[in-house]
């Protein structure tokens, strides 16, 4: 890269919440608790889907993929933030910043697609129950999951290259707690309108397909559920699909707020707290949303973790 555009830096400074030292202490404790809950909740989902034969279905295959993704996504940012909150050194190498942006963006894009795939799975299960095992064949499930990961990281590669082509002109202080697109663009010493337009254009295209799939799937699901005469049957379907819709709303709501509105519409502090929400809060609550009212998962937990008691 050309040294004149600032790419010859040895690293960046992540300012994070350094302007609020008292808040840093509180955040360290809160984020550490949330991170441990994220590890516990998502690891439990993955373990249960592997250990209990009743959970070895397409739905839980995709859910375990989502849990693994959330684990990776949180781990790509939060441990570094915890270290920075407890120390004076808040630097990150140039290569580390590129890698962090690539990984975090790739995982976020993968989740975007995976949520659409999970909506299609629910559509097949509820609207095509007699053909469900044929439609959601294990080979097709593996192919869709692999395609989600590949497409997410292919898109991330494109975005990462575009971001680091922007001339930085010696600026190296990022007013954020990790390397993310909006704060990196603010380091530019040129007009970024063209770059922002390109990112917005590709983001809208990238979001359109999963959102269209989710909208179609749940439109058909609602239509099918309204035709169910049993109130108990309706509650069961809405309970299962309600969990997925809650996760979808949390993910897309924060992503749209952070990426698809003009950067001058909100302060940098708002951007930091929104980023905290989708990097740590959402991955923490996802496993609890899926398991809170799910009798299959709670039953699997009793069998796996209370095996000695049940076997008596």
Coordinates of C-alpha atoms in Angstrom, one line a residue:
X1 CA 0.0 0.0 0.0
X2 CA 1.1 3.6 -0.6
X3 CA 2.7 5.1 2.6
X4 CA 1.3 8.5 1.7
X5 CA -2.2 7.3 2.4
X6 CA -1.4 6.3 6.0
X7 CA -1.2 2.6 5.4
X8 CA 2.4 2.5 6.6
X9 CA 1.2 2.8 10.2
X10 CA 2.5 0.3 12.7
X11 CA -0.9 0.5 14.4
X12 CA -4.0 2.3 15.5
X13 CA -5.1 3.7 18.9
X14 CA -8.6 2.5 19.9
X15 CA -9.9 5.4 22.1
X16 CA -12.9 3.3 23.2
X17 CA -14.4 4.8 26.5
X18 CA -11.1 6.4 27.6
X19 CA -12.8 9.8 28.0
X20 CA -14.9 8.2 30.8
X21 CA -12.6 6.4 33.2
X22 CA -15.3 5.8 35.8
X23 CA -17.5 4.2 33.1
X24 CA -14.6 1.9 32.1
X25 CA -14.6 0.2 35.5
X26 CA -18.3 -0.5 35.4
X27 CA -18.1 -1.7 31.8
X28 CA -15.3 -4.1 32.6
X29 CA -17.4 -5.9 35.2
X30 CA -20.6 -5.8 33.1
X31 CA -18.9 -7.0 29.9
X32 CA -17.0 -9.7 31.7
X33 CA -20.3 -11.1 33.1
X34 CA -22.0 -10.9 29.7
X35 CA -19.0 -12.5 28.0
X36 CA -19.0 -15.4 30.4
X37 CA -22.8 -15.8 29.9
X38 CA -22.3 -15.8 26.2
X39 CA -19.7 -18.6 26.4
X40 CA -21.9 -20.6 28.7
X41 CA -25.2 -20.2 26.8
X42 CA -23.9 -20.7 23.3
X43 CA -21.6 -23.6 24.3
X44 CA -24.5 -25.3 26.0
X45 CA -26.6 -25.0 22.8
X46 CA -23.8 -26.5 20.7
X47 CA -23.2 -29.3 23.2
X48 CA -26.9 -30.2 23.5
X49 CA -27.4 -30.3 19.7
X50 CA -24.5 -32.8 19.5
X51 CA -25.3 -35.0 22.5
X52 CA -29.1 -35.3 22.3
X53 CA -30.4 -37.3 19.4
X54 CA -33.7 -35.5 19.5
X55 CA -32.0 -32.2 18.7
X56 CA -30.1 -33.6 15.7
X57 CA -32.6 -31.9 13.3
X58 CA -32.1 -29.2 10.7
X59 CA -33.5 -26.5 13.1
X60 CA -30.9 -27.3 15.8
X61 CA -28.2 -27.8 13.2
X62 CA -28.7 -24.2 12.1
X63 CA -29.1 -23.0 15.7
X64 CA -25.8 -24.6 16.7
X65 CA -24.2 -22.8 13.7
X66 CA -25.6 -19.6 14.9
X67 CA -24.3 -20.2 18.5
X68 CA -20.8 -21.0 17.1
X69 CA -21.0 -17.8 15.0
X70 CA -22.0 -15.7 18.1
X71 CA -19.2 -17.2 20.1
X72 CA -16.6 -16.3 17.4
X73 CA -18.1 -12.9 16.8
X74 CA -18.0 -11.9 20.5
X75 CA -14.5 -13.3 21.0
X76 CA -13.3 -11.3 18.0
X77 CA -13.9 -8.0 19.9
X78 CA -14.7 -8.4 23.6
X79 CA -11.5 -9.9 25.1
X80 CA -9.5 -7.1 23.5
X81 CA -11.9 -4.5 24.9
X82 CA -11.7 -6.1 28.4
X83 CA -7.8 -5.8 28.2
X84 CA -8.1 -2.1 27.0
X85 CA -10.6 -1.3 29.8
X86 CA -8.0 -2.5 32.4
X87 CA -4.8 -1.0 30.9
X88 CA -3.4 2.2 29.5
X89 CA -2.2 0.6 26.3
X90 CA -5.1 0.8 23.8
X91 CA -3.2 0.1 20.6
X92 CA -3.9 -2.4 17.9
X93 CA -1.6 -3.2 15.0
X94 CA -2.5 -2.3 11.4
X95 CA -2.7 -6.0 10.5
X96 CA -4.7 -6.7 13.7
X97 CA -7.2 -4.0 12.7
X98 CA -7.6 -5.4 9.2
X99 CA -8.1 -8.9 10.6
X100 CA -10.6 -7.7 13.2
X101 CA -12.6 -5.8 10.6
X102 CA -12.6 -8.8 8.2
X103 CA -13.5 -11.4 10.8
X104 CA -16.2 -9.3 12.6
X105 CA -17.8 -8.1 9.4
X106 CA -17.6 -11.6 7.9
X107 CA -19.3 -13.2 10.9
X108 CA -22.0 -10.4 11.0
X109 CA -22.7 -11.0 7.3
X110 CA -22.9 -14.7 7.8
X111 CA -25.4 -14.3 10.5
X112 CA -27.5 -12.1 8.3
X113 CA -27.7 -15.0 5.7
X114 CA -28.1 -17.7 8.3
X115 CA -31.1 -16.0 9.9
X116 CA -32.8 -16.1 6.4
X117 CA -31.9 -19.8 6.0
X118 CA -33.4 -20.5 9.5
X119 CA -36.6 -18.7 8.4
X120 CA -36.8 -20.9 5.3
X121 CA -36.4 -24.0 7.6
X122 CA -39.3 -22.9 9.7
X123 CA -41.4 -22.4 6.6
X124 CA -40.6 -25.9 5.3
X125 CA -41.4 -27.4 8.7
X126 CA -44.8 -25.7 9.2
X127 CA -46.0 -25.2 5.6
X128 CA -44.7 -28.4 4.1
X129 CA -44.6 -30.9 7.0
X130 CA -45.1 -34.0 4.9
X131 CA -42.1 -33.1 2.7
X132 CA -40.0 -31.5 5.4
X133 CA -37.4 -34.4 5.6
X134 CA -37.1 -34.5 1.9
X135 CA -36.7 -30.7 1.5
X136 CA -34.4 -30.2 4.4
X137 CA -32.1 -33.1 3.6
X138 CA -28.9 -33.1 5.7
X139 CA -26.8 -32.6 2.6
X140 CA -28.8 -29.5 1.7
X141 CA -28.6 -28.2 5.2
X142 CA -24.8 -28.5 5.2
X143 CA -24.7 -26.8 1.7
X144 CA -26.8 -23.9 2.9
X145 CA -24.8 -23.4 6.0
X146 CA -21.5 -23.6 4.0
X147 CA -22.9 -21.1 1.5
X148 CA -23.8 -18.7 4.3
X149 CA -20.3 -18.7 5.7
X150 CA -18.6 -18.5 2.3
X151 CA -20.9 -15.6 1.1
X152 CA -20.5 -13.7 4.3
X153 CA -16.7 -13.8 4.2
X154 CA -16.6 -13.1 0.5
X155 CA -18.6 -9.9 1.1
X156 CA -16.4 -9.0 4.1
X157 CA -13.3 -9.3 1.8
X158 CA -14.8 -6.8 -0.6
X159 CA -15.8 -4.3 2.2
X160 CA -12.4 -4.6 4.0
X161 CA -10.5 -3.9 0.7
X162 CA -12.7 -0.9 0.0
X163 CA -12.3 0.5 3.5
X164 CA -8.5 0.3 3.6
X165 CA -8.2 1.9 0.1
X166 CA -9.4 5.1 1.7
X167 CA -6.5 7.6 2.2
X168 CA -6.0 8.2 6.0
X169 CA -3.2 10.8 5.8
X170 CA -1.5 9.8 9.0
X171 CA -4.5 9.6 11.3
X172 CA -4.4 6.6 13.6
X173 CA -6.8 7.3 16.5
X174 CA -10.1 5.4 16.1
X175 CA -12.9 6.8 18.3
X176 CA -14.3 3.3 18.9
X177 CA -13.5 0.2 20.9
X178 CA -12.8 -2.0 17.8
X179 CA -12.1 -1.7 14.1
X180 CA -15.5 -1.1 12.5
X181 CA -16.5 0.5 9.2
X182 CA -18.2 3.8 10.3
X183 CA -15.3 5.0 12.7
X184 CA -12.6 3.9 10.2
X185 CA -14.2 6.1 7.5
X186 CA -14.0 9.1 9.9
X187 CA -10.2 8.8 9.7
X188 CA -10.2 9.6 6.0
X189 CA -8.7 12.9 4.9
X190 CA -10.8 12.9 1.7
X191 CA -14.5 13.1 0.9
X192 CA -15.9 9.6 1.7
X193 CA -19.3 10.2 0.0
X194 CA -18.4 7.8 -2.8
X195 CA -17.1 5.1 -0.4
X196 CA -20.2 5.5 1.8
X197 CA -22.5 5.2 -1.2
X198 CA -20.7 2.1 -2.4
X199 CA -20.9 0.5 1.0
X200 CA -24.6 1.4 1.4
X201 CA -25.4 0.0 -2.1
X202 CA -23.7 -3.3 -1.5
X203 CA -25.2 -3.5 2.1
X204 CA -28.7 -3.0 0.8
X205 CA -28.2 -5.7 -1.9
X206 CA -26.7 -8.0 0.7
X207 CA -29.6 -7.4 3.1
X208 CA -32.3 -7.6 0.5
X209 CA -32.2 -11.4 -0.2
X210 CA -32.3 -12.6 3.5
X211 CA -35.0 -10.0 4.4
X212 CA -37.0 -11.0 1.4
X213 CA -36.7 -14.7 2.3
X214 CA -37.7 -14.0 6.0
X215 CA -40.7 -11.9 4.9
X216 CA -41.9 -14.6 2.4
X217 CA -41.3 -17.4 4.9
X218 CA -43.2 -15.8 7.8
X219 CA -45.9 -14.5 5.5
X220 CA -46.6 -18.1 4.6
X221 CA -46.2 -19.3 8.2
X222 CA -48.8 -16.8 9.5
X223 CA -51.1 -17.9 6.7
X224 CA -50.7 -21.5 7.6
X225 CA -51.0 -20.9 11.4
X226 CA -54.3 -19.0 11.0
X227 CA -55.7 -22.1 9.3
X228 CA -54.9 -24.2 12.4
X229 CA -58.1 -24.7 14.4
X230 CA -56.3 -25.9 17.6
X231 CA -55.4 -23.0 19.9
X232 CA -52.7 -25.2 21.5
X233 CA -51.2 -25.8 18.0
X234 CA -51.2 -22.1 17.2
X235 CA -49.4 -21.3 20.5
X236 CA -46.8 -24.0 19.8
X237 CA -46.0 -22.7 16.3
X238 CA -46.0 -19.0 17.5
X239 CA -43.7 -20.0 20.4
X240 CA -41.1 -21.6 18.1
X241 CA -41.3 -18.9 15.4
X242 CA -41.5 -16.1 18.0
X243 CA -38.1 -16.9 19.3
X244 CA -36.6 -16.6 15.8
X245 CA -38.4 -13.4 15.0
X246 CA -37.2 -11.9 18.3
X247 CA -33.5 -12.7 17.3
X248 CA -34.1 -11.4 13.8
X249 CA -35.5 -8.1 15.1
X250 CA -32.6 -7.6 17.5
X251 CA -30.0 -8.3 14.9
X252 CA -31.5 -6.4 11.9
X253 CA -32.7 -3.5 14.1
X254 CA -29.2 -2.7 15.4
X255 CA -27.4 -3.5 12.1
X256 CA -29.7 -1.1 10.2
X257 CA -29.3 1.6 12.8
X258 CA -25.5 1.3 12.7
X259 CA -24.8 0.8 9.0
X260 CA -27.7 2.0 6.9
X261 CA -28.3 5.5 8.1
X262 CA -26.1 8.5 7.5
X263 CA -23.2 8.7 10.1
X264 CA -24.1 12.3 11.0
X265 CA -27.5 11.2 12.2
X266 CA -26.2 10.0 15.6
X267 CA -23.3 10.8 17.9
X268 CA -20.2 8.7 18.1
X269 CA -21.1 7.7 21.7
X270 CA -24.5 6.4 20.4
X271 CA -22.6 4.4 17.8
X272 CA -20.3 2.8 20.5
X273 CA -23.3 1.7 22.6
X274 CA -25.2 0.3 19.6
X275 CA -22.0 -1.6 18.7
X276 CA -21.8 -2.9 22.3
X277 CA -25.4 -4.1 22.0
X278 CA -24.9 -6.3 18.9
X279 CA -21.4 -7.4 19.8
X280 CA -22.2 -8.7 23.3
X281 CA -25.8 -8.2 24.4
X282 CA -27.4 -9.9 21.4
X283 CA -25.1 -13.0 21.4
X284 CA -25.7 -13.3 25.1
X285 CA -29.5 -13.3 25.0
X286 CA -29.8 -15.4 21.8
X287 CA -29.4 -18.8 23.5
X288 CA -31.8 -17.8 26.3
X289 CA -34.4 -16.6 23.8
X290 CA -34.3 -19.9 22.0
X291 CA -34.4 -22.0 25.1
X292 CA -36.6 -20.1 27.5
X293 CA -39.9 -21.6 26.2
X294 CA -38.5 -24.5 24.2
X295 CA -39.5 -27.8 25.8
X296 CA -37.1 -29.8 23.5
X297 CA -34.1 -27.9 24.7
X298 CA -35.1 -27.9 28.4
X299 CA -35.8 -31.6 28.2
X300 CA -32.4 -32.2 26.6
X301 CA -30.7 -30.2 29.4
X302 CA -32.4 -32.4 32.0
X303 CA -31.3 -35.6 30.3
X304 CA -27.7 -34.5 29.6
X305 CA -27.0 -32.6 32.8
X306 CA -29.1 -34.6 35.2
X307 CA -28.3 -38.0 33.8
X308 CA -27.5 -39.6 37.1
X309 CA -30.7 -38.4 38.6
X310 CA -32.9 -39.6 35.7
X311 CA -31.2 -43.0 35.5
X312 CA -32.2 -43.9 39.1

